[in-house]
mmCIF file of C-alpha atoms in Angstrom:
data_model
loop_
_atom_site.group_PDB
_atom_site.id
_atom_site.type_symbol
_atom_site.label_atom_id
_atom_site.label_comp_id
_atom_site.label_asym_id
_atom_site.label_seq_id
_atom_site.Cartn_x
_atom_site.Cartn_y
_atom_site.Cartn_z
ATOM 1 C CA UNK A 29 -0.350 -0.159 -0.156
ATOM 2 C CA UNK A 30 3.029 3.029 0.732
ATOM 3 C CA UNK A 31 4.472 1.571 -2.032
ATOM 4 C CA UNK A 32 0.748 2.517 -4.380
ATOM 5 C CA UNK A 33 0.874 5.238 -2.595
ATOM 6 C CA UNK A 34 4.671 6.900 -2.823
ATOM 7 C CA UNK A 35 4.578 6.334 -7.046
ATOM 8 C CA UNK A 36 1.064 7.955 -7.257
ATOM 9 C CA UNK A 37 2.695 10.505 -4.952
ATOM 10 C CA UNK A 38 5.469 10.874 -7.719
ATOM 11 C CA UNK A 39 3.628 11.078 -10.274
ATOM 12 C CA UNK A 40 1.258 13.398 -9.275
ATOM 13 C CA UNK A 41 2.861 15.916 -7.845
ATOM 14 C CA UNK A 42 5.952 16.087 -11.072
ATOM 15 C CA UNK A 43 2.460 16.229 -13.837
ATOM 16 C CA UNK A 44 0.949 18.785 -11.219
ATOM 17 C CA UNK A 45 3.440 20.719 -10.397
ATOM 18 C CA UNK A 46 5.555 20.832 -13.617
ATOM 19 C CA UNK A 47 2.482 21.442 -15.848
ATOM 20 C CA UNK A 48 2.789 25.236 -14.741
ATOM 21 C CA UNK A 49 6.324 26.157 -15.901
ATOM 22 C CA UNK A 50 4.164 26.429 -19.432
ATOM 23 C CA UNK A 51 2.699 29.786 -20.367
ATOM 24 C CA UNK A 52 1.158 28.280 -23.359
ATOM 25 C CA UNK A 53 -1.229 30.505 -23.907
ATOM 26 C CA UNK A 54 -1.792 34.059 -22.957
ATOM 27 C CA UNK A 55 -5.062 35.171 -22.174
ATOM 28 C CA UNK A 56 -6.007 34.843 -18.873
ATOM 29 C CA UNK A 57 -7.897 32.512 -16.667
ATOM 30 C CA UNK A 58 -10.956 33.511 -13.957
ATOM 31 C CA UNK A 59 -8.967 32.384 -11.770
ATOM 32 C CA UNK A 60 -6.709 35.109 -11.878
ATOM 33 C CA UNK A 61 -9.604 37.970 -11.068
ATOM 34 C CA UNK A 62 -9.533 36.111 -7.756
ATOM 35 C CA UNK A 63 -7.057 36.661 -5.183
ATOM 36 C CA UNK A 64 -4.722 33.942 -3.612
ATOM 37 C CA UNK A 65 -7.322 32.895 -1.108
ATOM 38 C CA UNK A 66 -5.381 30.731 0.697
ATOM 39 C CA UNK A 67 -1.898 32.089 0.044
ATOM 40 C CA UNK A 68 -0.551 31.936 3.754
ATOM 41 C CA UNK A 69 -1.234 28.046 3.488
ATOM 42 C CA UNK A 70 -0.622 27.833 0.255
ATOM 43 C CA UNK A 71 2.967 29.071 0.527
ATOM 44 C CA UNK A 72 3.800 26.405 3.130
ATOM 45 C CA UNK A 73 2.714 23.078 0.793
ATOM 46 C CA UNK A 74 4.199 25.409 -1.442
ATOM 47 C CA UNK A 75 7.729 24.813 0.682
ATOM 48 C CA UNK A 76 7.109 21.535 1.514
ATOM 49 C CA UNK A 77 6.158 20.321 -2.204
ATOM 50 C CA UNK A 78 9.365 21.569 -2.908
ATOM 51 C CA UNK A 79 11.339 19.894 -0.839
ATOM 52 C CA UNK A 80 9.635 16.699 -2.269
ATOM 53 C CA UNK A 81 10.514 17.482 -5.428
ATOM 54 C CA UNK A 82 14.557 18.396 -4.502
ATOM 55 C CA UNK A 83 15.499 15.105 -2.722
ATOM 56 C CA UNK A 84 13.363 12.227 -4.874
ATOM 57 C CA UNK A 85 11.787 13.308 -7.698
ATOM 58 C CA UNK A 86 14.161 15.950 -9.561
ATOM 59 C CA UNK A 87 17.045 13.353 -8.814
ATOM 60 C CA UNK A 88 15.265 10.479 -10.531
ATOM 61 C CA UNK A 89 14.622 13.015 -13.548
ATOM 62 C CA UNK A 90 18.055 13.624 -13.737
ATOM 63 C CA UNK A 91 19.278 9.696 -13.618
ATOM 64 C CA UNK A 92 16.622 9.015 -16.623
ATOM 65 C CA UNK A 93 18.829 11.970 -18.245
ATOM 66 C CA UNK A 94 21.789 10.845 -17.119
ATOM 67 C CA UNK A 95 21.320 7.006 -18.769
ATOM 68 C CA UNK A 96 19.224 8.297 -21.622
ATOM 69 C CA UNK A 97 19.705 9.837 -25.174
ATOM 70 C CA UNK A 98 17.017 11.916 -26.807
ATOM 71 C CA UNK A 99 16.411 9.659 -30.049
ATOM 72 C CA UNK A 100 15.339 7.168 -26.207
ATOM 73 C CA UNK A 101 13.619 10.042 -24.865
ATOM 74 C CA UNK A 102 12.129 10.487 -27.539
ATOM 75 C CA UNK A 103 10.436 7.178 -27.961
ATOM 76 C CA UNK A 104 9.538 6.774 -25.214
ATOM 77 C CA UNK A 105 7.623 10.299 -24.548
ATOM 78 C CA UNK A 106 5.954 9.336 -27.814
ATOM 79 C CA UNK A 107 4.423 6.183 -26.486
ATOM 80 C CA UNK A 108 2.484 8.297 -23.368
ATOM 81 C CA UNK A 109 1.642 11.208 -25.328
ATOM 82 C CA UNK A 110 0.118 8.019 -27.675
ATOM 83 C CA UNK A 111 -1.909 6.143 -24.748
ATOM 84 C CA UNK A 112 -3.421 9.780 -23.584
ATOM 85 C CA UNK A 113 -5.667 9.764 -27.589
ATOM 86 C CA UNK A 114 -8.714 8.336 -26.171
ATOM 87 C CA UNK A 115 -8.182 11.123 -23.821
ATOM 88 C CA UNK A 116 -8.776 13.138 -26.605
ATOM 89 C CA UNK A 117 -11.268 11.798 -28.105
ATOM 90 C CA UNK A 118 -13.870 11.133 -25.370
ATOM 91 C CA UNK A 119 -13.510 14.844 -24.676
ATOM 92 C CA UNK A 120 -13.495 16.638 -27.700
ATOM 93 C CA UNK A 121 -16.709 13.989 -28.777
ATOM 94 C CA UNK A 122 -17.817 16.058 -25.237
ATOM 95 C CA UNK A 123 -17.587 19.252 -26.390
ATOM 96 C CA UNK A 124 -19.170 18.684 -30.138
ATOM 97 C CA UNK A 125 -15.999 18.190 -31.633
ATOM 98 C CA UNK A 126 -16.655 15.354 -33.366
ATOM 99 C CA UNK A 127 -14.706 15.070 -36.553
ATOM 100 C CA UNK A 128 -11.907 15.900 -33.303
ATOM 101 C CA UNK A 129 -12.622 13.147 -32.183
ATOM 102 C CA UNK A 130 -12.880 11.091 -34.640
ATOM 103 C CA UNK A 131 -8.790 12.192 -35.658
ATOM 104 C CA UNK A 132 -7.866 11.099 -32.132
ATOM 105 C CA UNK A 133 -9.880 7.640 -33.021
ATOM 106 C CA UNK A 134 -7.891 7.668 -35.577
ATOM 107 C CA UNK A 135 -4.071 8.547 -34.749
ATOM 108 C CA UNK A 136 -4.182 5.646 -31.467
ATOM 109 C CA UNK A 137 -5.253 3.213 -34.186
ATOM 110 C CA UNK A 138 -2.318 3.981 -36.660
ATOM 111 C CA UNK A 139 0.295 5.400 -34.270
ATOM 112 C CA UNK A 140 -0.752 2.192 -31.835
ATOM 113 C CA UNK A 141 0.472 -0.009 -35.055
ATOM 114 C CA UNK A 142 2.230 1.374 -37.743
ATOM 115 C CA UNK A 143 4.124 3.757 -35.128
ATOM 116 C CA UNK A 144 5.070 1.069 -33.249
ATOM 117 C CA UNK A 145 2.831 1.209 -30.137
ATOM 118 C CA UNK A 146 3.019 4.924 -29.907
ATOM 119 C CA UNK A 147 6.939 4.969 -30.727
ATOM 120 C CA UNK A 148 6.724 6.942 -33.639
ATOM 121 C CA UNK A 149 3.415 9.724 -35.000
ATOM 122 C CA UNK A 150 2.835 7.984 -38.693
ATOM 123 C CA UNK A 151 -0.239 10.151 -37.883
ATOM 124 C CA UNK A 152 1.090 13.702 -38.001
ATOM 125 C CA UNK A 153 3.101 12.351 -41.184
ATOM 126 C CA UNK A 154 0.335 11.381 -42.476
ATOM 127 C CA UNK A 155 -1.432 15.251 -41.852
ATOM 128 C CA UNK A 156 -3.121 13.713 -38.583
ATOM 129 C CA UNK A 157 -2.112 16.374 -35.764
ATOM 130 C CA UNK A 158 -2.683 16.215 -31.801
ATOM 131 C CA UNK A 159 -6.510 17.340 -30.911
ATOM 132 C CA UNK A 160 -5.626 17.790 -27.489
ATOM 133 C CA UNK A 161 -8.983 18.191 -25.245
ATOM 134 C CA UNK A 162 -9.406 16.563 -21.454
ATOM 135 C CA UNK A 163 -11.831 16.642 -18.639
ATOM 136 C CA UNK A 164 -10.564 20.408 -17.471
ATOM 137 C CA UNK A 165 -11.172 21.809 -20.758
ATOM 138 C CA UNK A 166 -14.685 19.987 -20.772
ATOM 139 C CA UNK A 167 -15.793 21.596 -17.771
ATOM 140 C CA UNK A 168 -15.027 24.652 -18.815
ATOM 141 C CA UNK A 169 -16.730 24.541 -21.673
ATOM 142 C CA UNK A 170 -19.905 23.268 -19.201
ATOM 143 C CA UNK A 171 -19.354 26.779 -17.172
ATOM 144 C CA UNK A 172 -17.897 25.319 -15.012
ATOM 145 C CA UNK A 173 -16.222 27.545 -13.075
ATOM 146 C CA UNK A 174 -11.844 26.362 -11.372
ATOM 147 C CA UNK A 175 -12.149 27.644 -8.125
ATOM 148 C CA UNK A 176 -9.731 29.049 -6.505
ATOM 149 C CA UNK A 177 -6.343 28.166 -7.146
ATOM 150 C CA UNK A 178 -5.092 26.152 -4.375
ATOM 151 C CA UNK A 179 -2.228 24.209 -3.663
ATOM 152 C CA UNK A 180 -2.545 20.335 -2.899
ATOM 153 C CA UNK A 181 0.256 18.729 -0.624
ATOM 154 C CA UNK A 182 2.077 15.838 -2.577
ATOM 155 C CA UNK A 183 -0.183 17.023 -5.853
ATOM 156 C CA UNK A 184 0.854 20.992 -6.526
ATOM 157 C CA UNK A 185 -0.858 23.934 -7.879
ATOM 158 C CA UNK A 186 -4.250 23.176 -8.573
ATOM 159 C CA UNK A 187 -7.976 24.566 -8.861
ATOM 160 C CA UNK A 188 -10.679 22.487 -7.659
ATOM 161 C CA UNK A 189 -11.785 22.124 -11.326
ATOM 162 C CA UNK A 190 -8.562 20.766 -12.109
ATOM 163 C CA UNK A 191 -8.561 18.688 -9.497
ATOM 164 C CA UNK A 192 -11.520 17.329 -10.560
ATOM 165 C CA UNK A 193 -10.491 16.562 -13.790
ATOM 166 C CA UNK A 194 -7.126 15.113 -12.912
ATOM 167 C CA UNK A 195 -8.939 11.976 -11.309
ATOM 168 C CA UNK A 196 -11.266 11.529 -14.749
ATOM 169 C CA UNK A 197 -8.956 11.981 -16.677
ATOM 170 C CA UNK A 198 -6.369 9.086 -15.337
ATOM 171 C CA UNK A 199 -9.876 7.164 -16.284
ATOM 172 C CA UNK A 200 -9.690 6.801 -19.355
ATOM 173 C CA UNK A 201 -5.996 5.010 -20.020
ATOM 174 C CA UNK A 202 -6.327 2.224 -21.793
ATOM 175 C CA UNK A 203 -3.281 0.422 -19.986
ATOM 176 C CA UNK A 204 -6.218 0.505 -16.899
ATOM 177 C CA UNK A 205 -8.790 -1.269 -19.648
ATOM 178 C CA UNK A 206 -6.713 -3.242 -20.706
ATOM 179 C CA UNK A 207 -5.660 -4.462 -17.371
ATOM 180 C CA UNK A 208 -8.713 -4.367 -15.799
ATOM 181 C CA UNK A 209 -9.541 -7.827 -14.643
ATOM 182 C CA UNK A 210 -6.910 -9.267 -13.136
ATOM 183 C CA UNK A 211 -6.083 -6.438 -10.265
ATOM 184 C CA UNK A 212 -2.822 -7.702 -10.090
ATOM 185 C CA UNK A 213 -0.947 -7.176 -13.128
ATOM 186 C CA UNK A 214 -3.506 -3.717 -13.338
ATOM 187 C CA UNK A 215 -1.455 -2.681 -10.374
ATOM 188 C CA UNK A 216 1.730 -3.458 -11.810
ATOM 189 C CA UNK A 217 1.081 -2.463 -15.440
ATOM 190 C CA UNK A 218 -0.348 1.684 -13.771
ATOM 191 C CA UNK A 219 2.072 2.177 -10.921
ATOM 192 C CA UNK A 220 5.309 1.340 -13.623
ATOM 193 C CA UNK A 221 3.490 3.394 -15.889
ATOM 194 C CA UNK A 222 3.258 6.701 -13.466
ATOM 195 C CA UNK A 223 6.434 6.410 -12.208
ATOM 196 C CA UNK A 224 7.897 6.236 -15.689
ATOM 197 C CA UNK A 225 5.407 8.842 -17.016
ATOM 198 C CA UNK A 226 5.981 11.692 -13.982
ATOM 199 C CA UNK A 227 9.984 10.906 -14.248
ATOM 200 C CA UNK A 228 9.338 11.973 -17.543
ATOM 201 C CA UNK A 229 7.622 14.550 -17.484
ATOM 202 C CA UNK A 230 9.866 15.990 -14.590
ATOM 203 C CA UNK A 231 12.745 15.880 -16.612
ATOM 204 C CA UNK A 232 11.170 17.482 -19.587
ATOM 205 C CA UNK A 233 10.867 20.845 -17.583
ATOM 206 C CA UNK A 234 14.156 19.991 -16.277
ATOM 207 C CA UNK A 235 15.494 23.388 -17.721
ATOM 208 C CA UNK A 236 12.311 25.394 -18.163
ATOM 209 C CA UNK A 237 11.952 24.796 -14.361
ATOM 210 C CA UNK A 238 15.778 25.608 -13.185
ATOM 211 C CA UNK A 239 15.532 29.064 -15.487
ATOM 212 C CA UNK A 240 12.225 29.643 -13.557
ATOM 213 C CA UNK A 241 13.939 29.237 -10.446
ATOM 214 C CA UNK A 242 16.559 31.002 -11.117
ATOM 215 C CA UNK A 243 15.491 34.029 -12.420
ATOM 216 C CA UNK A 244 12.604 34.335 -9.699
ATOM 217 C CA UNK A 245 12.577 37.119 -7.624
ATOM 218 C CA UNK A 246 9.808 34.718 -5.663
ATOM 219 C CA UNK A 247 9.372 31.250 -6.988
ATOM 220 C CA UNK A 248 5.834 30.860 -5.421
ATOM 221 C CA UNK A 249 3.952 34.337 -7.074
ATOM 222 C CA UNK A 250 6.679 33.294 -10.562
ATOM 223 C CA UNK A 251 4.890 28.978 -10.516
ATOM 224 C CA UNK A 252 1.362 30.364 -9.592
ATOM 225 C CA UNK A 253 0.974 32.702 -12.024
ATOM 226 C CA UNK A 254 2.969 30.616 -14.734
ATOM 227 C CA UNK A 255 0.292 27.998 -13.839
ATOM 228 C CA UNK A 256 -2.594 30.169 -13.901
ATOM 229 C CA UNK A 257 -1.345 31.718 -17.854
ATOM 230 C CA UNK A 258 -1.277 28.084 -18.766
ATOM 231 C CA UNK A 259 -4.914 27.236 -17.707
ATOM 232 C CA UNK A 260 -6.262 30.259 -20.289
ATOM 233 C CA UNK A 261 -10.065 31.132 -20.173
ATOM 234 C CA UNK A 262 -12.869 29.630 -18.991
ATOM 235 C CA UNK A 263 -14.349 28.740 -22.635
ATOM 236 C CA UNK A 264 -17.415 28.765 -21.044
ATOM 237 C CA UNK A 265 -20.468 27.964 -24.426
ATOM 238 C CA UNK A 266 -21.984 30.989 -22.705
ATOM 239 C CA UNK A 267 -19.040 33.917 -23.388
ATOM 240 C CA UNK A 268 -18.952 35.102 -26.529
ATOM 241 C CA UNK A 269 -15.934 36.719 -25.197
ATOM 242 C CA UNK A 270 -14.014 33.196 -24.733
ATOM 243 C CA UNK A 271 -10.302 32.671 -26.739
ATOM 244 C CA UNK A 272 -11.327 28.408 -25.120
ATOM 245 C CA UNK A 273 -9.664 26.945 -22.529
ATOM 246 C CA UNK A 274 -6.056 25.578 -22.979
ATOM 247 C CA UNK A 275 -5.557 21.418 -22.714
ATOM 248 C CA UNK A 276 -4.930 20.880 -18.773
ATOM 249 C CA UNK A 277 -1.144 20.020 -20.244
ATOM 250 C CA UNK A 278 0.067 16.733 -18.704
ATOM 251 C CA UNK A 279 2.431 16.091 -21.084
ATOM 252 C CA UNK A 280 4.124 19.678 -21.052
ATOM 253 C CA UNK A 281 7.699 19.688 -23.501
ATOM 254 C CA UNK A 282 6.756 16.080 -24.553
ATOM 255 C CA UNK A 283 3.986 16.222 -27.249
ATOM 256 C CA UNK A 284 5.933 18.715 -29.427
ATOM 257 C CA UNK A 285 9.480 16.219 -29.874
ATOM 258 C CA UNK A 286 6.699 13.043 -31.042
ATOM 259 C CA UNK A 287 8.708 11.558 -34.302
ATOM 260 C CA UNK A 288 6.648 11.215 -37.424
ATOM 261 C CA UNK A 289 6.536 9.097 -40.269
ATOM 262 C CA UNK A 290 9.378 10.598 -42.383
ATOM 263 C CA UNK A 291 11.565 10.903 -39.704
ATOM 264 C CA UNK A 292 11.343 7.246 -38.701
ATOM 265 C CA UNK A 293 12.566 5.933 -42.111
ATOM 266 C CA UNK A 294 15.420 8.415 -41.775
ATOM 267 C CA UNK A 295 16.746 6.378 -39.133
#
């Protein structure tokens, strides 16, 4: 049980905390309009999570980088990215993006077979781009408010909507359903996936993380700002001025490295 909690914690803090380093959307979230209501608590929890990263997560990511080359890391990252296609298909469907939903399913089928279990993004080479969509963007489309910014123990930067979305997203991993009937196998597969995915994610943002920390007067404030900017506006169907919500990017820094079919042929 302790092993399961530990591995889950590794994935969660890597995914949530490191995603805050990204600033891929210039729009302002509805959360930006709210004060940091729980700032005293948030800063204390941020310090705790920082120590977890310093002594556990970052060393694991550094070790991963040391024993692999860029090509190997790209292949592993591509496999992880491919496993998210069913999630994208589901949420594009829930958002009424039927073409994008179908494309996500097609991408998963093609890359899982011709792309050798997702190691290569064959579909991208065919002109089928990834259409990212998670439950966070779906709930935003359904006009569910983000809620206040809060630092969760181990899990890191979040909002109520983001926390719920993360739990929903995790249920759409194909590995979970492929091993569902055998609890022992399922546990081994899912926690192994959690550990690998977490380490890969942390390694992918290592340089950006270090640069942000090095150039920040207040690292907590810088991380909060980056996290909220990455979330974008609500994208509510009833908001004509909304510019859309950036998909909650669990694989920040991963998908841009996916290799196309042409790249595969050249290797």
